[in-house]
C-alpha positions as semicolon CSV with decimal commas, in nm:
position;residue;x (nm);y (nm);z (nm)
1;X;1,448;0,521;-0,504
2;X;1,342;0,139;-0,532
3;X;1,016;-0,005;-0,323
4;X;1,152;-0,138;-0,039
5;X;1,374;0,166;0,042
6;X;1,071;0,419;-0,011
7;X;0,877;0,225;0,201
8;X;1,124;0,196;0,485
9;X;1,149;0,601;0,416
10;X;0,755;0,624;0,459
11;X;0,751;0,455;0,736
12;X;0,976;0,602;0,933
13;X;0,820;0,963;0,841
14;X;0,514;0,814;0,967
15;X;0,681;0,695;1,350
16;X;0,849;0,371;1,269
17;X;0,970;0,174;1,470
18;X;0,790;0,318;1,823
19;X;0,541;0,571;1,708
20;X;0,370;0,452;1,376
21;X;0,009;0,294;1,367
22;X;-0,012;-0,017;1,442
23;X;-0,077;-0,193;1,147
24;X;0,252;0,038;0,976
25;X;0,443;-0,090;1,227
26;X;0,340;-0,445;1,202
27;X;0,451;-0,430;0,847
28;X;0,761;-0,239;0,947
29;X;0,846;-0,519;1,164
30;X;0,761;-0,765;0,887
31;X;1,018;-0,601;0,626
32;X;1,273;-0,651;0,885
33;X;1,217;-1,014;0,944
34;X;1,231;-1,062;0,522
35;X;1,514;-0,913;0,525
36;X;1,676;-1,070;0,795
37;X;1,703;-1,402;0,597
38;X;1,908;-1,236;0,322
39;X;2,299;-1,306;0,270
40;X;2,372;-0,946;0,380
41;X;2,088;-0,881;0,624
42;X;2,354;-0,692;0,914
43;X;2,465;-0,446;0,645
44;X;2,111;-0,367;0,543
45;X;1,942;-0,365;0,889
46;X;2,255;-0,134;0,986
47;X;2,161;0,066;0,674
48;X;1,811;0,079;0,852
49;X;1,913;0,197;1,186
50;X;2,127;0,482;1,023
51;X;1,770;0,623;0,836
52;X;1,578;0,549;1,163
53;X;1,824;0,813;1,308
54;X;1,826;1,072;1,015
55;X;1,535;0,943;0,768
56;X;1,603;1,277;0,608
57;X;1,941;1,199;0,494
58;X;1,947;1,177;0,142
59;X;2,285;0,980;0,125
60;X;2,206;0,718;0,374
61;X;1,882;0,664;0,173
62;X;2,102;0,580;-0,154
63;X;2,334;0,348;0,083
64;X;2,009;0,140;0,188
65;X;1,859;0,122;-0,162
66;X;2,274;-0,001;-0,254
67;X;2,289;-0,246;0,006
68;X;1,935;-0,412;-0,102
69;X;2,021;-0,404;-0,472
70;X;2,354;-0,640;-0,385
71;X;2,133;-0,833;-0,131
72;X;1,851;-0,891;-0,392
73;X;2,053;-0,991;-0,639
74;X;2,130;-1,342;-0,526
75;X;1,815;-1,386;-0,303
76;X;1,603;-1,699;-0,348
77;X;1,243;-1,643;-0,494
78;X;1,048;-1,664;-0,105
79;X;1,297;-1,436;0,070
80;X;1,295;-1,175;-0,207
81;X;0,914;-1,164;-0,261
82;X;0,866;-1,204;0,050
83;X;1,067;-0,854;0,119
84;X;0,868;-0,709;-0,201
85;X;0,534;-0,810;-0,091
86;X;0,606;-0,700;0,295
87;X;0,698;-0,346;0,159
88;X;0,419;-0,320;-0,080
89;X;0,180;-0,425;0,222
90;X;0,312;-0,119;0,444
91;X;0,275;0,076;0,166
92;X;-0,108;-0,043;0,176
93;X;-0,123;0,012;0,543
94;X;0,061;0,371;0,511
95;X;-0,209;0,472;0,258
96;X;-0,492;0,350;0,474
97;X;-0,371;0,529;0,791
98;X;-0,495;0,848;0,635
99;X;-0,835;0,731;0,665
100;X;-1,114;0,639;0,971
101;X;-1,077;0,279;0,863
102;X;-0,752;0,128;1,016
103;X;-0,579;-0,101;0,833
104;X;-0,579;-0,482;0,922
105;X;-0,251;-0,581;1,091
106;X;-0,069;-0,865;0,884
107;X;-0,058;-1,225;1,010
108;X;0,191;-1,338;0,745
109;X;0,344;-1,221;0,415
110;X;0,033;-1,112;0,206
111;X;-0,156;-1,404;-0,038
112;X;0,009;-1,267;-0,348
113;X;0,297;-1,475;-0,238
114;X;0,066;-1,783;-0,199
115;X;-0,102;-1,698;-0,568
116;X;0,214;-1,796;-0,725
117;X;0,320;-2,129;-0,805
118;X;0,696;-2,183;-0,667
119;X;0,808;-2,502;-0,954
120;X;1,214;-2,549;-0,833
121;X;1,368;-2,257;-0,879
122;X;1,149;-2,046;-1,068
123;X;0,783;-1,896;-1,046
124;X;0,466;-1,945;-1,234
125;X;0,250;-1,647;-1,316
126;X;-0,098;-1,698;-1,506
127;X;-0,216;-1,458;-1,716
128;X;-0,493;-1,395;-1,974
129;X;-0,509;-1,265;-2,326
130;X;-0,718;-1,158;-2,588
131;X;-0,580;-1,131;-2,957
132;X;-0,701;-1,063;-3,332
133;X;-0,347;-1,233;-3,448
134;X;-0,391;-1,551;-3,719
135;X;-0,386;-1,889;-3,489
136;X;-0,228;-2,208;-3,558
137;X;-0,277;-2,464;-3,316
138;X;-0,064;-2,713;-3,430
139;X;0,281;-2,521;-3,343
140;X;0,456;-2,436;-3,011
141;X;0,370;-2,143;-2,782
142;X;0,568;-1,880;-2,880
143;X;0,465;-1,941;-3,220
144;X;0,058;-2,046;-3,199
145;X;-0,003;-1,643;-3,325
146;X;0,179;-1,489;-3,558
147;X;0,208;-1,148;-3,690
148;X;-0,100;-1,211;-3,905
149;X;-0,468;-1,077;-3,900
150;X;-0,711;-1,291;-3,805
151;X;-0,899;-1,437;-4,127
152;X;-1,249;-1,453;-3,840
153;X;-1,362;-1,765;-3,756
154;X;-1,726;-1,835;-3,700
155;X;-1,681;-1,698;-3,336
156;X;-1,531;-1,382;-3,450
157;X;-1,158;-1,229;-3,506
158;X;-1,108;-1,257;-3,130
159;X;-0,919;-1,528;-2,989
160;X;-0,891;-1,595;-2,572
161;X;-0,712;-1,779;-2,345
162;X;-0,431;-1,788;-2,039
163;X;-0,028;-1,813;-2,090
164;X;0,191;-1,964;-1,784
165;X;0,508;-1,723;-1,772
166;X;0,824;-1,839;-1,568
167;X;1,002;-1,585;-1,365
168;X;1,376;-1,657;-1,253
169;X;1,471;-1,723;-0,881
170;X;1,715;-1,447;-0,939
171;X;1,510;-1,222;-1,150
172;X;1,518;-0,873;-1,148
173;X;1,249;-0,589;-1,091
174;X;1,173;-0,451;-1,450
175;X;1,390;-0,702;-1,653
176;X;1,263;-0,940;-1,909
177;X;1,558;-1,217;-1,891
178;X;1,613;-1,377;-2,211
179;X;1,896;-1,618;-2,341
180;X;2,225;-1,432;-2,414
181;X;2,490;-1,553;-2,685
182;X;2,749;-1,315;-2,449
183;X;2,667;-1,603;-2,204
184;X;2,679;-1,890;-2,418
185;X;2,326;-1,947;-2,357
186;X;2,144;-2,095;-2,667
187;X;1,809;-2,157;-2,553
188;X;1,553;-2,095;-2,309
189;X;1,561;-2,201;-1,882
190;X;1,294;-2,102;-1,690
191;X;1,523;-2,083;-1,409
192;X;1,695;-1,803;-1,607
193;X;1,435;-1,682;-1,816
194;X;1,127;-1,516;-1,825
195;X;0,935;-1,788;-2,078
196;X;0,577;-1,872;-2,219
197;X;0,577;-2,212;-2,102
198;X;0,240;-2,248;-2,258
199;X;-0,076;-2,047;-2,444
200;X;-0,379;-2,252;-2,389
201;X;-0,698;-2,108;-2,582
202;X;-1,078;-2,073;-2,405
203;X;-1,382;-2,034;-2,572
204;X;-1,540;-1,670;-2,462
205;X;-1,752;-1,765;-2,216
206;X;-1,507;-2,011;-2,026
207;X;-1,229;-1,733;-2,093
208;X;-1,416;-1,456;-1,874
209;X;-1,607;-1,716;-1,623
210;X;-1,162;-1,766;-1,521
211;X;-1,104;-1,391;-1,545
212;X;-1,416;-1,304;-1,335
213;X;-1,279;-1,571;-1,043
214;X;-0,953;-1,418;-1,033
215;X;-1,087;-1,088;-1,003
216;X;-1,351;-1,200;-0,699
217;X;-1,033;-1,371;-0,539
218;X;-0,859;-1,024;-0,538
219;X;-0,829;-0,804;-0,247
220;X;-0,942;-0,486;-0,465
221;X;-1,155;-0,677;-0,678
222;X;-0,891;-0,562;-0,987
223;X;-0,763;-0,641;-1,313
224;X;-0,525;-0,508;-1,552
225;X;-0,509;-0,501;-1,959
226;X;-0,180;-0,415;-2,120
227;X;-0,196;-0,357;-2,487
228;X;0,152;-0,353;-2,610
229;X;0,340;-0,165;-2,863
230;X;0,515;-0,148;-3,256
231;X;0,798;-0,421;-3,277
232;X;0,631;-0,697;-3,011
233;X;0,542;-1,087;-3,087
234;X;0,239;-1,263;-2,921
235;X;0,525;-1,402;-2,669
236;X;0,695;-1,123;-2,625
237;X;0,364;-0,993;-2,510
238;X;0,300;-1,260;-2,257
239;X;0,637;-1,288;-2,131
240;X;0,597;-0,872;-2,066
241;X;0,279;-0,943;-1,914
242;X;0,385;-1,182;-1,647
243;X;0,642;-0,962;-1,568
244;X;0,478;-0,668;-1,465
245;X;0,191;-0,896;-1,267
246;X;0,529;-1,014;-1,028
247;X;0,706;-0,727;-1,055
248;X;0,418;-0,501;-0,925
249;X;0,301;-0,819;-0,660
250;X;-0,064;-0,788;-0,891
251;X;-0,356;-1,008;-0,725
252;X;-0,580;-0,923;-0,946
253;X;-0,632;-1,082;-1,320
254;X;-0,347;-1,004;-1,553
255;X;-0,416;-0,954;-1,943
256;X;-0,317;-0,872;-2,216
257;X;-0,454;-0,743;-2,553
258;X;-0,216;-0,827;-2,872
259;X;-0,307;-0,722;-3,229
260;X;-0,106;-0,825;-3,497
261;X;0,243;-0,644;-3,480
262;X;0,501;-0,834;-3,694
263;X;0,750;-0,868;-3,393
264;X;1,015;-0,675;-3,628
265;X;1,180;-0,324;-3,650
266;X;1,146;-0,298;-4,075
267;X;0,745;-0,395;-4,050
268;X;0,658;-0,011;-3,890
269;X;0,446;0,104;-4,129
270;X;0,219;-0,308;-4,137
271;X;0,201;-0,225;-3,728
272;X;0,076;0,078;-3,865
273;X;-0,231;-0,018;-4,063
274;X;-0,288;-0,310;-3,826
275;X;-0,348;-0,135;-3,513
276;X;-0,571;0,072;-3,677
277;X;-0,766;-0,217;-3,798
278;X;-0,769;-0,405;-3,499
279;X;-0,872;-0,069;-3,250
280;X;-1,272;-0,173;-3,309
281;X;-1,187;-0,490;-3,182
282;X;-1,013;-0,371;-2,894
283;X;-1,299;-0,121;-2,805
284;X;-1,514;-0,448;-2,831
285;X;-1,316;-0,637;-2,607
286;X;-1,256;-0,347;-2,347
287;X;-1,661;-0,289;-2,340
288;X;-1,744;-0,627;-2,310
289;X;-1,495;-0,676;-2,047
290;X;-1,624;-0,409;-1,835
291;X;-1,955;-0,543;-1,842
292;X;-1,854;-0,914;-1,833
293;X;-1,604;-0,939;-1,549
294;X;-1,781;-0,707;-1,228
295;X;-1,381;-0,524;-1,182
296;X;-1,405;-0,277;-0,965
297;X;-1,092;-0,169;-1,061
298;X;-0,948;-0,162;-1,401
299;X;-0,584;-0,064;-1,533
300;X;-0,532;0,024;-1,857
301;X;-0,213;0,046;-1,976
302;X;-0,087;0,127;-2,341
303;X;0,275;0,129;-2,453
304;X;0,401;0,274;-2,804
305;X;0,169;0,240;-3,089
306;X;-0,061;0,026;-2,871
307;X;-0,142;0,320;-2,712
308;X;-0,325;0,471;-3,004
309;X;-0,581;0,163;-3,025
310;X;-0,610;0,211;-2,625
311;X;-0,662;0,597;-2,600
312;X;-0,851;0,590;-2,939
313;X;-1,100;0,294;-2,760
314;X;-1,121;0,461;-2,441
315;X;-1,218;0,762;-2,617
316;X;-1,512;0,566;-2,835
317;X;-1,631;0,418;-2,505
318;X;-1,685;0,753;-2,254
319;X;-1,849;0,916;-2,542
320;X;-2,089;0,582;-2,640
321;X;-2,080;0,409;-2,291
322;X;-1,967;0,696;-2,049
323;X;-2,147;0,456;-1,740
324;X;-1,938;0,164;-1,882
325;X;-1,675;0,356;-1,926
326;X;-1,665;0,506;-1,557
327;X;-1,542;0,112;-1,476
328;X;-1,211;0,196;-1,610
329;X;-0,949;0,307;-1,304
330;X;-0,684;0,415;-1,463
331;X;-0,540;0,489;-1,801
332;X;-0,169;0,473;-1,828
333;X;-0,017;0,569;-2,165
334;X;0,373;0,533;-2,168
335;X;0,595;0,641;-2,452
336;X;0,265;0,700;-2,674
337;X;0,347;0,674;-3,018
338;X;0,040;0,945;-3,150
339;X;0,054;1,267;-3,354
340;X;0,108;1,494;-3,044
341;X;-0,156;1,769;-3,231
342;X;-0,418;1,522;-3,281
343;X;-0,377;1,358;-2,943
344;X;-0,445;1,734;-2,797
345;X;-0,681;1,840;-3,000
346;X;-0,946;1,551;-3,053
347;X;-0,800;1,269;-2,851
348;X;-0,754;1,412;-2,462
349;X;-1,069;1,661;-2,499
350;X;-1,280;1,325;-2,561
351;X;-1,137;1,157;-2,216
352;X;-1,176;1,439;-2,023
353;X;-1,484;1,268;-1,872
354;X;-1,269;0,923;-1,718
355;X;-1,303;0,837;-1,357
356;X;-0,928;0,984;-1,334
357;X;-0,673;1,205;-1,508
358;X;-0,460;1,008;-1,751
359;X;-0,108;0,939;-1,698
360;X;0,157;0,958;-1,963
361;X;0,499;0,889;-1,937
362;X;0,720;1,066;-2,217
363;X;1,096;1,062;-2,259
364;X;1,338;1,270;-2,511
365;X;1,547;0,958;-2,510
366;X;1,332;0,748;-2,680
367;X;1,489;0,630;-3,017
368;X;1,162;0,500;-3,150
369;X;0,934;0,774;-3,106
370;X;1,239;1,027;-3,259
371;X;1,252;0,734;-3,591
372;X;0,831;0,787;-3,576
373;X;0,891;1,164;-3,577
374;X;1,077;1,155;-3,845
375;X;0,896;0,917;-4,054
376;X;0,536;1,132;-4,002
377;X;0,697;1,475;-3,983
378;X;0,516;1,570;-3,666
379;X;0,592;1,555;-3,282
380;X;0,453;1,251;-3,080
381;X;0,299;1,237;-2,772
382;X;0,539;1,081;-2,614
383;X;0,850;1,316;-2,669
384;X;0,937;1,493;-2,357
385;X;1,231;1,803;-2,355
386;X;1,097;2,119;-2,576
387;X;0,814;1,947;-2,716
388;X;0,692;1,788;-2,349
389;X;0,288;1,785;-2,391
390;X;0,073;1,935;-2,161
391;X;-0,284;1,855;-2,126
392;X;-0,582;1,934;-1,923
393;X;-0,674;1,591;-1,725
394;X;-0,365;1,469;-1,834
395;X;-0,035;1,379;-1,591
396;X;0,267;1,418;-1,804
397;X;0,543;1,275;-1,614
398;X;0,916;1,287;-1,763
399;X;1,098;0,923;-1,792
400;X;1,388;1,051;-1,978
401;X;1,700;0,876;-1,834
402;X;1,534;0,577;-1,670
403;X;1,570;0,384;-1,952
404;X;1,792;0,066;-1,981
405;X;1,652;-0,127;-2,314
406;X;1,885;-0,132;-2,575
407;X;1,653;0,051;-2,826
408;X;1,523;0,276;-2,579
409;X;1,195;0,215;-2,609
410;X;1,068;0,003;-2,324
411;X;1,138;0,183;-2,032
412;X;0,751;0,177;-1,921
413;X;0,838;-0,161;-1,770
414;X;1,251;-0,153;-1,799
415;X;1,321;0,026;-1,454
416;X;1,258;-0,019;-1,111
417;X;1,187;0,352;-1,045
418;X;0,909;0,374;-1,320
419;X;0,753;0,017;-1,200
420;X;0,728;0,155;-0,866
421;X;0,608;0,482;-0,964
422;X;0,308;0,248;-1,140
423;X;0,296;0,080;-0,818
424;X;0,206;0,341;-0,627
425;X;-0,062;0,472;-0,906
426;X;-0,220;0,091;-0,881
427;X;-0,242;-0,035;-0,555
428;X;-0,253;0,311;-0,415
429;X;-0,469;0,495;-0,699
430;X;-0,214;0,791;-0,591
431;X;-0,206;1,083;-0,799
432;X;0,078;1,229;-0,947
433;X;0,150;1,485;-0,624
434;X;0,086;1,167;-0,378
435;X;0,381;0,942;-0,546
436;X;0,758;1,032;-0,544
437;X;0,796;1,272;-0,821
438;X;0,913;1,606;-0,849
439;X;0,676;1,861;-1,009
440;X;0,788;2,133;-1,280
441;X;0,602;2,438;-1,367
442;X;0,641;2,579;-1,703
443;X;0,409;2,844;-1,927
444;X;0,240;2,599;-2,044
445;X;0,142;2,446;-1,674
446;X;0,292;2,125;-1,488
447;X;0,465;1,821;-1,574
448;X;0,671;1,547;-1,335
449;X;0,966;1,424;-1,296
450;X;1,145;1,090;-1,099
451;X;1,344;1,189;-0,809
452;X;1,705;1,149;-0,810
């Protein structure tokens, strides 16, 4: 089920359009008026109508999320964010109507909107990174850090700084639009591509001083660090990064961590050795960003190999800085690429103390981790089917067949379903019962699934 159609769903449970709280129905009628300025807005509002009638009906819930796919799909930027944002905000209000605090009823479509820069047809997201990759100053963006270690400057091996990533007018949730030779398209539009338009470097100080004001400017006072995985360039990175900050309407500070993968499928085994020596620098940078920024909410989120410097760093920092530590919100680990035996036996025991169980997203479709598996010998974490791993204080939740990359290994941030399921986890901090997921009990104890 995609965002907007859950949250039409949840807010009918909850009494829309007569009966809801106020501030759910404010949103409710907010949706309605987004999508009332899209090309099919009578087939979708009918769509609507039919749920309001039966919101149990499985079938007309599949027609709505139909008929807002085809609608979406030529919307302009401000009428399709606008819809996203308006759902994500009744989500908000839906989660704070369990509480004694009502939620504040909406004025307008919520300042996430307003955060992002609207250049023609195409959107500007800012984001921040951290890196131990070799610099070069003198070339382009995409190319300032390359696959590399840093050699340390006098400063350190860290480098910082912001990217500005373009986002389509017609982009879509979970898709990382690049030029296509099957389209005759030979080089990069930021009106039909996600691109690092630029990669501007800070000094440390200057670096968190911007983080730290994006952060106060949020509503939940939040930030998020993606490291990414095996087989990813410095842009690569940053485009990915923007993407999930729109895709997942973040207000917070987006960043990114990238150590020095070569950006290539035959360089597995240099992504190898260089995560490992770059995971002290990432425990640096995650403790001094916990102390440096005042988050009050901090994402974590580790895909592939990256997700061994992440978990391993995490680990280091509840056992050296467990107060420090306690900062950290969430730690998401999808498609982990880590010897499943020595993830369960000294890795998950040591993060058994975070502010909240981890959640790892495993699939048995994943061509990568089955290569890695066959390369090492030994089961990864993130395999799902027979060898699905089960962990105290961890919440294993099955992605197999929600995957559209073409190596089937991105699916973390490839499909709508698993972006929203994050969404809910982020802006709602719901557990793994509280989201839309389907639970499984085995011998071995409980894992999720997606919904159909």
């Amino acid at each position: 089920m995609d965002l907007i159609t859950s949250a039409v769903v949840a807010a009918i449970e909850h009494g829309a359009p007569d009966h809801a709280p106020e501030a759910v129905a404010a949103y409710y009628r907010q949706i309605k008026r987004a999508i009332s300025r899209l090309d099919s807005a009578a087939t979708i509002l009918a769509a609507i109508a039919a749920l309001e009638a039966a919101p149990a009906n499985a079938q007309l819930q599949l027609a709505l999320s139909a008929a807002l796919s085809t609608a979406l799909s030529t919307a302009k930027v401000p009428d399709d964010m606008a819809t996203l944002f308006a759902a994500q905000g009744l989500l908000d209000a839906l989660a704070h109507s369990t509480t004694a605090a009502p939620a504040a009823v909406p004025a307008a479509v919520p300042d996430m909107l307003e955060k992002i820069a609207i250049v023609s047809n195409y959107a500007v997201v800012k984001v921040y990174f951290a890196t131990d990759r070799q610099r070069d100053l003198g070339k382009p963006p995409a190319q300032r850090f390359s696959g590399q270690r840093s050699t340390g400057p006098d400063d350190g091996p860290l480098s910082y700084g912001s990217c500005a990533i373009s986002i389509p007018r017609d982009h879509r949730m979970g898709q990382l639009e690049s030029p296509s030779l099957w389209r005759l398209e030979f080089r990069e539009d930021p009106a039909k591509h996600v691109v690092l338009l630029d990669a501007e470097l800070q000094d440390r100080d200057n670096f968190f001083a911007a983080v730290k004001t994006q952060v106060r400017a949020s509503a939940g006072k939040s930030a998020f660090i993606f490291v990414h995985g095996f087989n990813v360039t410095f842009e690569d990175a940053a485009r990915r990064t923007g993407q999930m900050a729109y895709d997942l309407g973040f207000d917070g500070a987006p960043v990114f961590y990238s150590w020095p993968s070569q950006g290539d499928i035959a360089g597995y085994t240099i992504d190898e050795n260089n995560i490992e020596w770059s995971t002290p620098h990432l425990t640096a940078f995650l403790a001094d960003f916990l102390a440096s920024t005042q988050a009050a909410q901090v994402y974590l989120v580790g895909h592939s190999m990256g997700s061994r410097g992440l978990a391993r760093a995490v680990a280091d920092l509840l056992a050296a800085q467990p107060l420090l530590a306690q900062k950290i919100t969430e730690l998401i680990l999808s498609a982990p690429d880590i010897d499943a035996a020595i993830f369960q036996h000294d890795i998950a025991p040591k993060l058994a103390g975070a502010r909240n169980p981890v959640t790892l997203y495993a699939s048995s479709q994943d061509l990568a981790l089955a290569a890695s598996k066959a390369v090492h010998g030994y089961p990864r974490a993130g395999d799902s089917g027979a060898g699905m791993l089960i962990v105290a204080g961890v919440e294993t939740i099955d992605a197999t067949g929600v995957d559209t990359s073409f190596i089937k290994h991105s699916y973390f941030a490839e499909k709508r379903s698993a972006l929203s399921d994050m969404f809910y986890l982020i802006r709602n901090n719901a557990r793994a019962d509280q989201r839309f997921l389907d639970p499984v009990d085995t011998v071995a104890g409980r894992y999720w699934t997606f919904k159909p």
